[in-house]
Coordinates of C-alpha atoms and ligand atoms in Angstrom, one line a residue:
M20 CA 71.0 -106.1 -111.6
K21 CA 69.4 -108.2 -108.8
A22 CA 71.2 -107.8 -105.4
V23 CA 70.6 -108.4 -101.7
I24 CA 70.8 -105.3 -99.5
H25 CA 70.3 -104.4 -95.8
E26 CA 69.8 -100.8 -94.8
K27 CA 69.9 -101.5 -91.1
Y28 CA 71.4 -104.1 -88.7
G29 CA 69.0 -106.7 -87.4
P30 CA 67.3 -110.1 -87.9
P31 CA 67.4 -112.0 -91.3
E32 CA 64.3 -110.2 -92.4
V33 CA 66.3 -106.9 -92.8
L34 CA 67.6 -108.5 -96.0
E35 CA 65.8 -107.5 -99.2
V36 CA 66.3 -108.6 -102.8
V37 CA 66.2 -105.4 -105.0
E38 CA 67.1 -104.1 -108.4
L39 CA 70.3 -101.9 -108.4
D40 CA 72.4 -100.2 -111.1
M41 CA 75.3 -102.2 -112.3
P42 CA 78.6 -101.3 -110.5
T43 CA 81.3 -99.8 -112.6
P44 CA 84.9 -101.0 -112.1
K45 CA 87.6 -98.4 -111.3
D46 CA 91.0 -98.6 -113.1
N47 CA 92.4 -101.1 -110.6
E48 CA 89.2 -103.3 -110.4
V49 CA 87.4 -106.0 -112.4
L50 CA 83.7 -106.5 -112.9
I51 CA 82.6 -110.1 -112.1
K52 CA 79.4 -111.7 -113.2
I53 CA 78.6 -113.9 -110.2
H54 CA 77.4 -117.4 -110.7
A55 CA 77.5 -118.6 -107.1
T56 CA 78.0 -117.2 -103.7
T57 CA 77.4 -118.4 -100.1
L58 CA 75.7 -117.5 -96.9
N59 CA 78.3 -117.9 -94.2
R60 CA 78.9 -116.9 -90.6
T61 CA 80.9 -113.8 -91.5
D62 CA 77.7 -112.6 -93.4
T63 CA 75.4 -113.3 -90.5
G64 CA 77.7 -111.7 -88.0
M65 CA 78.1 -108.5 -90.1
R66 CA 74.4 -108.3 -90.8
S67 CA 73.2 -108.7 -87.2
A68 CA 76.2 -106.8 -85.7
A69 CA 75.7 -109.1 -82.7
Y70 CA 79.3 -108.3 -81.8
F71 CA 79.2 -104.5 -81.5
V72 CA 82.9 -104.3 -82.5
S73 CA 82.0 -105.4 -86.1
R74 CA 80.3 -102.0 -86.5
F75 CA 83.7 -100.3 -86.5
V76 CA 84.3 -102.1 -89.8
T77 CA 80.8 -102.1 -91.3
G78 CA 79.4 -98.8 -90.1
L79 CA 78.6 -97.5 -86.5
F80 CA 74.9 -96.8 -86.9
R81 CA 74.0 -98.4 -90.2
P82 CA 75.8 -100.5 -92.8
K83 CA 78.1 -98.4 -95.0
L84 CA 78.0 -101.0 -97.8
A85 CA 74.4 -102.0 -98.5
V86 CA 75.0 -105.1 -100.7
T87 CA 75.8 -108.2 -98.6
G88 CA 77.9 -111.3 -99.3
T89 CA 81.6 -112.1 -99.0
E90 CA 82.3 -115.3 -101.0
F91 CA 82.0 -115.4 -104.8
A92 CA 82.6 -117.5 -107.9
G93 CA 82.1 -116.0 -111.3
I94 CA 83.5 -114.7 -114.6
V95 CA 85.3 -111.5 -115.3
T96 CA 83.3 -109.4 -117.8
T97 CA 85.2 -106.0 -117.7
V98 CA 88.7 -105.1 -116.6
G99 CA 89.9 -101.7 -115.4
A100 CA 92.6 -99.8 -117.4
D101 CA 95.4 -100.7 -114.9
V102 CA 94.5 -104.3 -114.4
K103 CA 97.3 -106.7 -115.7
E104 CA 96.5 -109.9 -113.8
Y105 CA 93.0 -110.7 -115.2
K106 CA 91.4 -110.6 -118.6
V107 CA 87.7 -110.8 -119.7
G108 CA 86.6 -114.4 -119.5
D109 CA 88.8 -115.4 -116.5
K110 CA 86.9 -117.5 -114.0
V111 CA 87.6 -116.3 -110.4
F112 CA 86.7 -117.1 -106.8
G113 CA 87.3 -115.1 -103.6
F114 CA 86.4 -114.1 -100.1
D115 CA 86.3 -110.4 -99.4
D116 CA 85.0 -109.2 -96.1
S117 CA 85.9 -105.6 -96.7
S118 CA 84.1 -104.8 -100.0
F119 CA 81.2 -107.3 -99.6
G120 CA 78.7 -107.2 -102.5
A121 CA 78.8 -110.9 -103.4
H122 CA 75.0 -111.4 -103.0
A123 CA 74.4 -109.9 -106.4
E124 CA 74.5 -110.6 -110.1
Y125 CA 77.6 -108.5 -110.5
K126 CA 80.3 -107.2 -108.2
V127 CA 83.5 -105.2 -108.6
E128 CA 86.7 -106.4 -106.9
P129 CA 90.2 -104.8 -106.8
S130 CA 92.5 -107.0 -108.9
A131 CA 94.8 -107.1 -105.9
G132 CA 92.0 -108.2 -103.6
P133 CA 91.4 -111.6 -102.0
M134 CA 90.6 -113.5 -105.3
A135 CA 92.2 -116.1 -107.5
K136 CA 91.6 -117.9 -110.7
I137 CA 89.4 -121.0 -110.5
P138 CA 91.5 -124.1 -111.1
S139 CA 90.5 -125.9 -114.3
G140 CA 87.9 -128.7 -113.9
F141 CA 86.0 -127.0 -111.0
S142 CA 82.5 -125.6 -111.3
Y143 CA 81.5 -122.2 -109.9
H144 CA 79.3 -124.0 -107.3
E145 CA 82.2 -126.2 -106.2
V146 CA 84.5 -123.3 -105.4
A147 CA 82.1 -120.6 -104.2
A148 CA 82.5 -121.9 -100.6
A149 CA 86.3 -122.4 -100.9
G150 CA 87.3 -119.1 -99.4
E151 CA 85.8 -118.4 -95.9
G152 CA 86.3 -121.5 -93.9
A153 CA 89.7 -122.3 -95.4
T154 CA 90.9 -118.7 -94.9
Y155 CA 90.1 -118.8 -91.1
A156 CA 91.5 -122.4 -90.8
L157 CA 94.8 -121.4 -92.6
N158 CA 95.1 -118.3 -90.4
I159 CA 94.7 -120.4 -87.2
L160 CA 97.0 -123.2 -88.3
E161 CA 99.7 -120.7 -89.5
A162 CA 99.4 -118.6 -86.3
A163 CA 99.8 -121.9 -84.3
K164 CA 102.9 -122.8 -86.4
V165 CA 101.6 -126.3 -87.0
K166 CA 104.2 -128.9 -88.0
K167 CA 104.2 -132.3 -89.5
G168 CA 103.7 -135.1 -87.0
Q169 CA 101.9 -132.9 -84.4
N170 CA 98.8 -134.2 -82.7
I171 CA 95.8 -131.8 -83.2
L172 CA 92.2 -131.8 -81.9
I173 CA 89.5 -130.0 -83.9
Y174 CA 86.4 -129.4 -81.9
G175 CA 83.4 -128.5 -84.1
A176 CA 84.9 -130.3 -87.1
S177 CA 81.7 -130.1 -89.2
G178 CA 81.4 -126.3 -89.7
A179 CA 83.0 -124.4 -92.5
I180 CA 86.1 -123.7 -90.5
G181 CA 86.3 -127.1 -88.9
S182 CA 85.9 -129.1 -92.1
A183 CA 88.5 -127.0 -93.8
A184 CA 90.9 -127.3 -90.8
V185 CA 90.6 -131.2 -90.7
Q186 CA 91.6 -131.4 -94.4
I187 CA 94.4 -128.8 -94.2
C188 CA 95.8 -130.5 -91.0
K189 CA 96.0 -133.8 -92.9
H190 CA 97.6 -132.0 -95.9
L191 CA 100.2 -130.7 -93.4
G192 CA 100.9 -134.2 -92.2
T193 CA 99.5 -134.0 -88.7
K194 CA 97.4 -136.5 -86.7
V195 CA 93.8 -135.3 -86.3
T196 CA 91.2 -136.1 -83.7
A197 CA 87.9 -134.5 -84.5
V198 CA 84.8 -133.8 -82.4
C199 CA 81.4 -133.5 -84.1
G200 CA 77.7 -134.5 -83.8
T201 CA 76.3 -138.0 -84.7
K202 CA 75.1 -137.1 -88.2
N203 CA 78.5 -135.9 -89.3
V204 CA 80.8 -138.6 -87.9
K205 CA 81.0 -140.5 -91.2
L206 CA 81.7 -137.3 -93.2
I207 CA 84.5 -136.2 -90.9
K208 CA 86.1 -139.6 -91.1
S209 CA 85.9 -139.4 -94.9
L210 CA 87.8 -136.0 -94.7
G211 CA 90.8 -137.9 -93.2
A212 CA 90.3 -137.5 -89.4
D213 CA 92.2 -140.3 -87.6
K214 CA 89.8 -140.4 -84.7
V215 CA 86.3 -138.9 -84.3
Y216 CA 84.4 -138.3 -81.1
D217 CA 80.6 -137.8 -81.3
Y218 CA 79.9 -135.1 -78.7
Q219 CA 76.3 -136.3 -78.5
T220 CA 77.3 -139.7 -77.2
E221 CA 80.9 -139.4 -76.0
D222 CA 83.0 -137.1 -73.8
F223 CA 86.2 -136.2 -75.7
T224 CA 87.8 -134.9 -72.6
G225 CA 88.0 -138.5 -71.3
T226 CA 90.8 -139.2 -73.8
S227 CA 94.3 -139.9 -72.5
D228 CA 95.8 -138.3 -75.6
K229 CA 97.6 -134.9 -75.3
F230 CA 97.4 -132.4 -78.1
D231 CA 99.9 -129.8 -79.5
L232 CA 97.0 -127.8 -80.7
I233 CA 93.3 -127.7 -79.9
V234 CA 91.1 -125.7 -82.3
D235 CA 87.6 -124.9 -81.1
A236 CA 86.2 -124.2 -84.6
V237 CA 82.7 -123.5 -83.4
G238 CA 83.3 -121.7 -80.1
K239 CA 81.3 -124.2 -78.1
S240 CA 84.1 -125.4 -75.8
S241 CA 86.6 -123.4 -73.8
Y242 CA 90.2 -123.2 -72.7
G243 CA 89.2 -124.4 -69.2
V244 CA 87.6 -127.6 -70.6
C245 CA 90.4 -128.3 -73.1
K246 CA 93.4 -127.3 -70.8
P247 CA 93.9 -130.8 -69.3
L248 CA 94.3 -132.2 -72.9
L249 CA 97.0 -129.8 -73.9
A250 CA 100.6 -131.1 -74.3
P251 CA 103.2 -129.2 -72.2
N252 CA 103.8 -126.6 -75.0
G253 CA 100.3 -127.0 -76.4
T254 CA 98.1 -124.2 -77.7
Y255 CA 94.3 -123.6 -77.6
V256 CA 92.6 -121.4 -80.2
S257 CA 89.0 -120.6 -80.8
S258 CA 87.1 -119.1 -83.7
E259 CA 84.9 -117.3 -81.2
L260 CA 85.6 -114.6 -78.6
G261 CA 84.2 -116.8 -75.8
R262 CA 82.1 -115.8 -72.8
W263 CA 82.9 -112.1 -71.9
G264 CA 85.6 -112.2 -74.6
Q265 CA 87.7 -114.5 -72.5
N266 CA 89.6 -115.9 -75.5
V267 CA 91.0 -112.5 -76.4
F268 CA 91.9 -111.6 -72.8
L269 CA 93.6 -115.1 -72.3
A270 CA 95.5 -114.6 -75.5
I271 CA 96.7 -111.1 -74.4
W272 CA 97.6 -112.5 -70.9
F273 CA 99.6 -115.4 -72.3
A274 CA 101.4 -113.3 -74.8
A275 CA 102.4 -110.9 -72.0
T276 CA 103.8 -113.9 -70.0
G277 CA 105.7 -115.1 -73.0
K278 CA 103.7 -118.3 -73.3
R279 CA 101.4 -119.3 -76.1
K280 CA 98.8 -121.4 -74.3
V281 CA 95.9 -119.4 -75.9
I282 CA 96.2 -117.4 -79.1
F283 CA 93.6 -115.4 -80.9
P284 CA 95.0 -114.5 -84.3
I285 CA 93.7 -111.6 -86.3
P286 CA 92.7 -113.2 -89.7
K287 CA 94.7 -112.1 -92.7
I288 CA 92.3 -112.1 -95.7
N289 CA 94.3 -111.5 -98.9
K290 CA 95.3 -112.7 -102.3
E291 CA 98.1 -114.9 -100.9
K292 CA 95.5 -116.9 -98.9
M293 CA 93.3 -117.4 -102.0
N294 CA 96.3 -118.6 -104.0
Q295 CA 97.1 -121.1 -101.1
I296 CA 93.5 -122.3 -101.3
K297 CA 93.7 -122.6 -105.1
L298 CA 96.8 -124.9 -104.7
L299 CA 95.0 -127.0 -102.1
L300 CA 92.0 -127.4 -104.4
E301 CA 94.3 -128.3 -107.3
S302 CA 96.1 -130.9 -105.3
G303 CA 92.8 -132.4 -104.1
D304 CA 93.8 -131.9 -100.5
Y305 CA 90.9 -129.6 -99.8
K306 CA 87.3 -129.7 -101.0
P307 CA 84.7 -127.4 -99.4
V308 CA 81.9 -129.4 -97.8
V309 CA 78.5 -128.3 -99.2
D310 CA 75.4 -128.6 -97.0
S311 CA 72.7 -127.2 -99.3
M312 CA 71.9 -124.7 -102.0
Y313 CA 69.4 -121.9 -102.0
D314 CA 68.4 -119.4 -104.7
L315 CA 69.3 -115.7 -104.2
E316 CA 65.6 -114.9 -103.7
D317 CA 65.6 -117.3 -100.7
I318 CA 68.3 -115.4 -98.9
V319 CA 66.3 -114.9 -95.7
E320 CA 65.4 -118.6 -95.5
A321 CA 69.1 -119.5 -96.1
T322 CA 70.2 -117.0 -93.4
K323 CA 67.7 -118.4 -90.8
Y324 CA 69.1 -121.9 -91.5
V325 CA 72.8 -120.8 -91.1
E326 CA 71.9 -119.1 -87.9
T327 CA 70.7 -122.4 -86.4
G328 CA 74.4 -123.1 -86.0
Q329 CA 73.8 -126.6 -87.5
K330 CA 74.9 -126.3 -91.1
T331 CA 77.4 -128.9 -92.2
G332 CA 80.2 -127.1 -94.0
N333 CA 78.8 -124.5 -96.3
V334 CA 75.5 -123.1 -97.7
I335 CA 75.7 -122.2 -101.4
I336 CA 73.5 -119.4 -102.9
R337 CA 72.8 -119.9 -106.7
V338 CA 72.9 -116.6 -108.6
I339 CA 72.7 -118.3 -112.0
Ligands
NAP403 N1 86.6 -115.1 -85.8 C1 85.9 -114.8 -86.9 O1 86.3 -113.8 -87.6 C2 84.9 -115.7 -87.4 C3 84.5 -115.7 -88.8 C4 83.6 -116.6 -89.2 C5 83.0 -117.5 -88.3 N2 83.3 -117.4 -87.0 C6 82.7 -118.2 -85.9 O2 83.2 -119.5 -86.1 C7 82.2 -120.4 -85.7 C8 82.1 -121.5 -86.8 O3 81.6 -121.0 -88.0 P1 81.4 -122.1 -89.2 O4 80.8 -121.4 -90.3 O5 82.6 -122.8 -89.4 O6 80.4 -123.1 -88.6 P2 78.9 -123.1 -88.0 O7 78.0 -123.0 -89.1 O8 78.8 -122.1 -87.0 O9 78.9 -124.5 -87.3 C9 78.1 -125.4 -87.6 C10 78.6 -126.8 -87.1 O10 78.8 -126.8 -85.7 C11 78.4 -128.0 -85.2 N3 78.1 -127.9 -83.8 C12 77.0 -127.2 -83.3 N4 76.9 -127.3 -82.0 C13 78.1 -128.0 -81.6 C14 78.6 -128.3 -80.4 N5 78.0 -128.1 -79.2 N6 79.8 -129.0 -80.4 C15 80.4 -129.3 -81.5 N7 79.9 -129.0 -82.7 C16 78.8 -128.3 -82.8 C17 77.2 -128.4 -86.1 O11 77.1 -129.7 -86.4 P3 76.9 -131.0 -85.5 O12 76.5 -130.5 -84.2 O13 75.8 -131.7 -86.2 O14 78.1 -131.7 -85.6 C18 77.5 -127.7 -87.4 O15 78.1 -128.6 -88.3 C19 80.9 -119.6 -85.5 O16 80.6 -119.5 -84.2 C20 81.2 -118.3 -86.1 O17 80.5 -117.3 -85.5 C21 84.2 -116.5 -86.5

């Protein structure tokens, strides 16, 4: 089968499209014929190992698992002897950052892994990008204990995490103020944001509004900048570590003092999350935003684009 591998950490060019033997599912696994996958920031982070800490998961000196790719949408072609939940022909999607292997024609996945059945009426290409951004957004919103009626600011609303967070916040019944660049203002309004600031022409910190939660979904702002906009019991959360890892240290500091001014939740990536996302897709409350599509052979080009930090939503990789 065709697959993308990397045998060392480094720039996008370490990725190679090669022919590999088909994987064989264990008794608790299914074999999936992948139709579509994505190139996301989890993939780029793990490939580059820009944050050294990621090597404790992916391999200290070189990648333990050669085949890249975390999000997938495809069809089950073989089921292991102990698998009860899936049968041959089931259409599934998922986001697994522990087994990787989604940038390939076939992948094995534990039946208990972060995967769910594709709701009827959705194409593989529509749901391939449903997992990553929404998983991180759900983790953040759950850790912040978001409630109906709260006032929330999403900074960097046009990324995979931000665009999912805007939609899920509206689903939860909150008021949403979003910050994004000029080209995405219309899109973010169409996702339901009540107010949108264009960071290229406006300073969102000039608002007199106070927020119960500020989500920096692209790590381009900071607690210091956002602090004056927080309501008395408001919380700041970022998808990035911040300069010198400050968001982690602030979260530890505030946890020790019993306050929750800054949190840095460890993401839970599991089946429960995928089932939550499935329900959001079915209800129409969440639709992954798609920026562009590339073929598997063009993975290096797709990676370079994603690493510009300017993708809007998600980049799909066509396998079929
Ligand atoms: N904690 C984790 O485990 C984890 C996992 C995955 C990703 N991440 C991090 O989360 C961040 C977001 O990832 P993502 O995939 O959602 O999005 P992304 O691809 O990194 O974000 C792209 C979006 O950010 C917007 N943007 C760029 N510069 C901006 C600025 N100065 N202010 C506001 N918006 C700006 C861009 O559009 P416009 O400027 O045109 O609006 C673009 O739509 C990344 O930094 C990534 O490394 C963390």
